[in-house]
């Protein structure tokens, strides 16, 4: 197997053969067609496992997305020419990074592109759930609204409440920046404490124990990656620790939350509502979540802006070009595997 240095120093002497698994922004696909020998997915449907394996047998670069689960067995079947998996998106939990490393296949992603977009959507839930926005919209659409009254659809004031942020990376910090403007008090849990200067910037308090943060938060918002260590991080026990009447916002990954425990807490009134953009079995969304009057169920649109999706595609192109020219791509995923 080639070393990482040998992989980087090798220059591709022909036009890279690139397979793109989903439909990307037209400007991105057009530019890829100018630069590469590219195969696009005109139907914009998730490729089957077999179709992915076939693609990986006959390309230099695969451009997958979060909808493509690529495991070690699939990577073992890849052709000898596959040298780069240029992921569209920051998350790589759908890829077997160790298997790719063992085969000498480099992996890149597109970090930082969707920070503001995802933070904006998280704020929609942070504001919308306590203020019962979904219930209000439904009342109008059903034709049942009879007019203003002093006690109708009473929500919860945001100012002065504790926003608990789980994961204070790029997106978590962007949420904290926005939330301060609404008078929310910021508390966060992270693997490592942020520098004091950063905490002062957000007037944020570090909570060492996740259990303690969960118990303090009026609104809990999740911004950590999906890993074996974070699977069902918010489980039945931790949901039980949340304040009565608190709300949960998840724009990160569906696997972070025990969905059955969340539904039970919503049904028994322990939690007032939830704002969800991700689910453990996408695209399937549990009917009990859809029916609940104060659960905002969104179709995984945290990164869905024209600007973000175009920038992510341009990052993919830059990573491919750098790799093909024998240079280290700017967004190589470092696995720490040697």
Coordinates of C-alpha atoms in Angstrom, one line a residue:
X1 CA 0.0 0.0 0.0
X2 CA 1.3 3.5 -0.8
X3 CA 2.1 5.8 2.0
X4 CA 0.1 9.1 2.4
X5 CA 3.1 11.0 1.0
X6 CA 3.3 8.8 -2.1
X7 CA -0.4 9.3 -2.7
X8 CA -0.1 13.0 -2.6
X9 CA 3.1 13.1 -4.8
X10 CA 1.6 11.0 -7.5
X11 CA 0.3 13.1 -10.4
X12 CA -2.7 11.9 -12.5
X13 CA -1.4 12.0 -16.1
X14 CA -4.9 11.9 -17.7
X15 CA -8.2 13.7 -17.2
X16 CA -9.7 12.4 -14.0
X17 CA -12.7 10.1 -14.4
X18 CA -15.2 11.4 -11.8
X19 CA -18.6 9.9 -10.8
X20 CA -21.0 12.2 -9.0
X21 CA -23.7 10.3 -7.1
X22 CA -26.3 13.1 -6.8
X23 CA -27.5 16.1 -8.8
X24 CA -25.4 19.2 -7.8
X25 CA -25.9 22.9 -8.6
X26 CA -26.0 23.4 -12.4
X27 CA -23.0 25.7 -12.4
X28 CA -21.0 23.1 -10.5
X29 CA -21.9 20.3 -12.8
X30 CA -21.1 22.5 -15.8
X31 CA -17.6 23.3 -14.4
X32 CA -17.0 19.6 -13.7
X33 CA -17.8 18.8 -17.3
X34 CA -15.2 21.3 -18.4
X35 CA -12.5 20.0 -16.2
X36 CA -13.1 16.2 -15.8
X37 CA -14.4 13.1 -17.6
X38 CA -17.5 13.3 -15.4
X39 CA -20.5 11.0 -15.0
X40 CA -23.5 12.7 -13.5
X41 CA -26.7 11.4 -11.9
X42 CA -29.3 13.0 -14.0
X43 CA -32.2 11.3 -12.2
X44 CA -31.0 12.6 -8.8
X45 CA -31.9 9.5 -6.9
X46 CA -29.8 7.7 -4.4
X47 CA -27.7 5.0 -6.1
X48 CA -28.1 1.5 -4.9
X49 CA -25.3 -0.4 -3.2
X50 CA -24.6 -2.3 -6.4
X51 CA -24.6 0.8 -8.5
X52 CA -22.1 2.5 -6.1
X53 CA -19.8 -0.6 -6.3
X54 CA -19.9 -0.5 -10.1
X55 CA -19.1 3.2 -10.1
X56 CA -16.2 2.6 -7.7
X57 CA -14.7 0.0 -10.0
X58 CA -14.3 2.3 -13.0
X59 CA -13.4 5.8 -11.8
X60 CA -10.6 7.8 -10.3
X61 CA -12.7 10.0 -8.1
X62 CA -16.1 9.3 -6.4
X63 CA -18.1 12.3 -5.3
X64 CA -20.7 10.9 -2.8
X65 CA -23.1 12.7 -0.4
X66 CA -24.6 11.9 3.0
X67 CA -27.2 9.7 1.3
X68 CA -24.4 7.2 0.2
X69 CA -23.4 4.6 2.7
X70 CA -20.0 3.3 1.7
X71 CA -18.7 0.5 3.9
X72 CA -15.5 -1.4 4.0
X73 CA -16.7 -4.3 1.8
X74 CA -17.7 -1.8 -0.9
X75 CA -14.3 -0.1 -0.7
X76 CA -12.6 -3.5 -0.9
X77 CA -14.4 -4.1 -4.2
X78 CA -13.3 -0.7 -5.7
X79 CA -11.1 -0.6 -8.7
X80 CA -7.4 0.0 -8.5
X81 CA -7.8 3.5 -10.1
X82 CA -10.0 4.9 -7.3
X83 CA -7.7 7.2 -5.5
X84 CA -10.0 9.9 -4.1
X85 CA -13.4 10.0 -2.4
X86 CA -14.3 13.7 -2.6
X87 CA -17.3 14.0 -0.3
X88 CA -19.9 16.7 -0.9
X89 CA -20.5 17.9 2.6
X90 CA -18.6 18.1 5.9
X91 CA -19.9 14.9 7.6
X92 CA -18.1 11.6 6.8
X93 CA -19.9 9.2 9.1
X94 CA -21.4 7.5 6.0
X95 CA -17.9 6.6 4.8
X96 CA -15.6 3.9 6.2
X97 CA -12.5 6.0 6.6
X98 CA -10.3 3.2 7.9
X99 CA -11.1 1.0 5.0
X100 CA -10.3 3.9 2.6
X101 CA -7.1 4.5 4.4
X102 CA -6.1 0.9 4.2
X103 CA -6.7 0.9 0.5
X104 CA -4.7 4.0 0.0
X105 CA -7.8 6.0 -1.0
X106 CA -7.7 9.7 0.1
X107 CA -10.9 11.2 1.5
X108 CA -11.8 14.9 1.4
X109 CA -14.8 16.9 2.5
X110 CA -16.2 20.4 2.4
X111 CA -16.0 21.8 6.0
X112 CA -17.2 25.3 7.0
X113 CA -19.4 25.9 4.0
X114 CA -22.8 25.3 5.7
X115 CA -22.0 26.9 9.1
X116 CA -24.2 30.0 8.7
X117 CA -27.0 28.1 6.9
X118 CA -27.3 25.4 9.5
X119 CA -27.1 28.0 12.4
X120 CA -29.9 30.0 10.8
X121 CA -32.1 27.0 10.6
X122 CA -31.3 26.0 14.2
X123 CA -32.4 29.5 15.2
X124 CA -35.7 28.9 13.4
X125 CA -36.3 26.0 15.9
X126 CA -34.9 27.9 18.9
X127 CA -37.4 30.7 18.3
X128 CA -40.2 28.7 16.7
X129 CA -40.7 25.9 19.2
X130 CA -41.0 28.1 22.4
X131 CA -43.3 30.5 20.5
X132 CA -45.5 27.6 19.1
X133 CA -45.1 28.8 15.5
X134 CA -46.2 25.5 14.0
X135 CA -49.4 25.5 16.0
X136 CA -50.1 29.0 14.8
X137 CA -49.6 28.2 11.2
X138 CA -51.8 25.1 11.5
X139 CA -54.6 27.2 13.2
X140 CA -54.6 29.6 10.2
X141 CA -54.5 26.9 7.6
X142 CA -57.3 24.9 9.2
X143 CA -59.6 27.9 9.1
X144 CA -60.2 27.5 12.9
X145 CA -58.7 30.8 14.0
X146 CA -61.4 33.0 15.5
X147 CA -59.3 36.0 16.2
X148 CA -57.0 37.4 18.9
X149 CA -57.5 36.7 22.5
X150 CA -55.3 37.4 25.6
X151 CA -54.6 33.8 26.4
X152 CA -54.4 32.1 23.0
X153 CA -51.3 30.1 22.0
X154 CA -49.2 31.4 24.9
X155 CA -45.6 30.5 24.3
X156 CA -42.4 31.1 26.3
X157 CA -40.3 34.3 26.3
X158 CA -36.7 33.7 25.0
X159 CA -34.9 36.5 26.8
X160 CA -33.2 35.3 30.0
X161 CA -33.7 31.6 29.2
X162 CA -30.7 29.2 29.0
X163 CA -29.7 27.9 25.6
X164 CA -27.7 24.7 26.1
X165 CA -25.4 24.0 23.1
X166 CA -24.0 20.5 22.8
X167 CA -20.9 20.8 20.5
X168 CA -19.3 24.3 20.3
X169 CA -17.6 24.0 17.0
X170 CA -18.2 26.3 14.0
X171 CA -21.9 25.8 13.9
X172 CA -22.4 25.8 17.7
X173 CA -20.5 29.1 17.9
X174 CA -22.5 30.6 15.0
X175 CA -25.7 29.6 16.9
X176 CA -24.4 31.3 20.1
X177 CA -23.6 34.4 18.2
X178 CA -27.2 34.6 16.9
X179 CA -28.8 33.6 20.2
X180 CA -27.2 36.4 22.1
X181 CA -29.2 38.9 20.1
X182 CA -32.4 37.3 21.5
X183 CA -31.2 37.7 25.1
X184 CA -30.6 34.0 25.6
X185 CA -28.0 32.9 28.2
X186 CA -25.4 30.6 26.6
X187 CA -24.2 27.4 28.3
X188 CA -22.3 24.8 26.4
X189 CA -20.7 21.3 26.6
X190 CA -17.8 20.4 24.5
X191 CA -15.0 17.9 24.6
X192 CA -12.6 20.7 25.2
X193 CA -13.2 24.1 26.8
X194 CA -13.0 27.1 24.5
X195 CA -10.4 29.7 25.1
X196 CA -11.5 32.3 27.6
X197 CA -11.5 35.1 25.0
X198 CA -14.0 33.1 22.9
X199 CA -16.2 32.4 25.9
X200 CA -16.2 36.2 26.6
X201 CA -17.2 36.9 23.1
X202 CA -20.4 34.8 23.4
X203 CA -20.8 35.4 27.2
X204 CA -20.9 31.6 27.3
X205 CA -20.4 29.3 30.3
X206 CA -18.7 25.9 29.9
X207 CA -20.5 23.1 31.6
X208 CA -18.1 20.2 32.2
X209 CA -20.9 17.5 32.5
X210 CA -23.3 16.9 29.7
X211 CA -25.9 15.8 32.3
X212 CA -25.5 19.1 34.1
X213 CA -26.0 21.1 30.8
X214 CA -29.1 19.0 29.9
X215 CA -30.6 19.8 33.4
X216 CA -29.9 23.5 33.1
X217 CA -31.1 24.2 29.6
X218 CA -34.5 25.6 28.7
X219 CA -33.7 24.9 25.1
X220 CA -31.2 22.2 24.2
X221 CA -29.6 22.4 20.7
X222 CA -27.3 19.7 19.2
X223 CA -24.3 20.5 17.1
X224 CA -21.9 17.6 17.4
X225 CA -20.9 15.0 14.8
X226 CA -22.4 11.5 14.5
X227 CA -19.8 9.0 15.9
X228 CA -20.0 5.7 17.8
X229 CA -19.5 7.8 20.9
X230 CA -22.4 10.2 20.2
X231 CA -24.9 7.6 19.1
X232 CA -28.1 8.3 21.1
X233 CA -26.2 10.8 23.2
X234 CA -29.5 12.2 24.2
X235 CA -31.1 9.1 25.5
X236 CA -34.0 8.3 27.8
X237 CA -32.1 9.1 30.9
X238 CA -30.8 12.5 29.7
X239 CA -34.2 13.4 28.3
X240 CA -35.5 12.7 31.8
X241 CA -33.0 15.1 33.2
X242 CA -34.3 18.0 31.0
X243 CA -36.5 20.6 32.6
X244 CA -40.2 20.1 32.4
X245 CA -41.4 22.3 29.5
X246 CA -37.9 22.4 27.8
X247 CA -37.5 21.9 24.1
X248 CA -35.0 20.1 22.0
X249 CA -33.5 21.3 18.7
X250 CA -31.6 18.9 16.4
X251 CA -30.1 20.1 13.1
X252 CA -27.0 17.8 13.3
X253 CA -27.7 14.1 12.9
X254 CA -30.7 12.0 13.8
X255 CA -28.7 9.3 15.5
X256 CA -27.8 11.7 18.3
X257 CA -31.2 11.3 19.8
X258 CA -33.2 8.3 21.1
X259 CA -36.3 8.9 19.0
X260 CA -38.6 6.7 21.1
X261 CA -37.6 8.4 24.3
X262 CA -38.1 11.8 22.7
X263 CA -41.6 10.9 21.4
X264 CA -42.5 9.6 24.9
X265 CA -41.4 12.8 26.5
X266 CA -43.4 14.9 24.0
X267 CA -46.5 12.8 24.4
X268 CA -46.4 12.9 28.2
X269 CA -45.8 16.6 28.2
X270 CA -42.3 16.5 29.8
X271 CA -41.0 18.4 26.8
X272 CA -43.0 21.2 25.3
X273 CA -41.8 20.6 21.7
X274 CA -38.9 19.9 19.4
X275 CA -37.4 21.3 16.2
X276 CA -36.0 18.5 14.0
X277 CA -34.3 18.7 10.7
X278 CA -32.7 15.2 10.9
X279 CA -34.0 11.7 11.7
X280 CA -32.4 8.3 12.4
X281 CA -34.0 6.6 9.5
X282 CA -34.2 9.2 6.7
X283 CA -36.2 9.8 4.7
X284 CA -38.7 8.1 7.0
X285 CA -40.2 10.4 9.6
X286 CA -42.2 8.9 12.5
X287 CA -45.9 9.8 12.2
X288 CA -46.0 10.6 15.9
X289 CA -43.6 13.4 15.3
X290 CA -45.5 14.7 12.3
X291 CA -48.8 14.6 14.3
X292 CA -47.5 16.4 17.4
X293 CA -48.8 20.0 17.4
X294 CA -45.5 21.6 18.5
X295 CA -42.8 19.6 16.7
X296 CA -41.3 21.4 13.7
X297 CA -40.4 18.6 11.3
X298 CA -38.2 19.8 8.4
X299 CA -36.8 17.7 5.5
X300 CA -33.0 18.0 6.3
X301 CA -32.7 21.5 4.8
X302 CA -30.1 22.9 7.2
X303 CA -27.6 23.3 4.4
X304 CA -30.2 24.0 1.6
X305 CA -29.1 27.4 0.3
X306 CA -28.1 28.1 -3.3
X307 CA -25.0 29.8 -2.0
X308 CA -23.9 27.0 0.3
X309 CA -24.5 24.2 -2.1
X310 CA -22.6 26.0 -4.8
X311 CA -19.7 26.7 -2.6
X312 CA -19.6 23.1 -1.4
X313 CA -19.5 22.0 -5.0
X314 CA -16.6 24.4 -5.8
X315 CA -14.7 23.0 -2.8
X316 CA -15.2 19.5 -4.2
X317 CA -13.7 20.7 -7.6
X318 CA -10.8 22.3 -5.8
X319 CA -10.0 19.1 -3.9
X320 CA -10.2 17.0 -7.0
X321 CA -7.9 19.3 -9.0
X322 CA -5.3 19.5 -6.2
X323 CA -5.3 15.7 -5.9
X324 CA -5.1 15.1 -9.6
X325 CA -2.1 17.5 -9.8
X326 CA -0.2 15.6 -7.1
X327 CA -0.8 18.1 -4.3
X328 CA -2.4 17.7 -0.9
X329 CA -6.1 18.8 -1.2
X330 CA -7.0 21.6 1.1
X331 CA -9.8 19.5 2.8
X332 CA -8.2 16.2 3.2
X333 CA -9.9 14.3 6.1
X334 CA -7.2 13.3 8.5
X335 CA -8.2 10.0 10.1
X336 CA -5.3 9.6 12.6
X337 CA -4.8 6.0 11.3
X338 CA -1.1 6.3 10.4

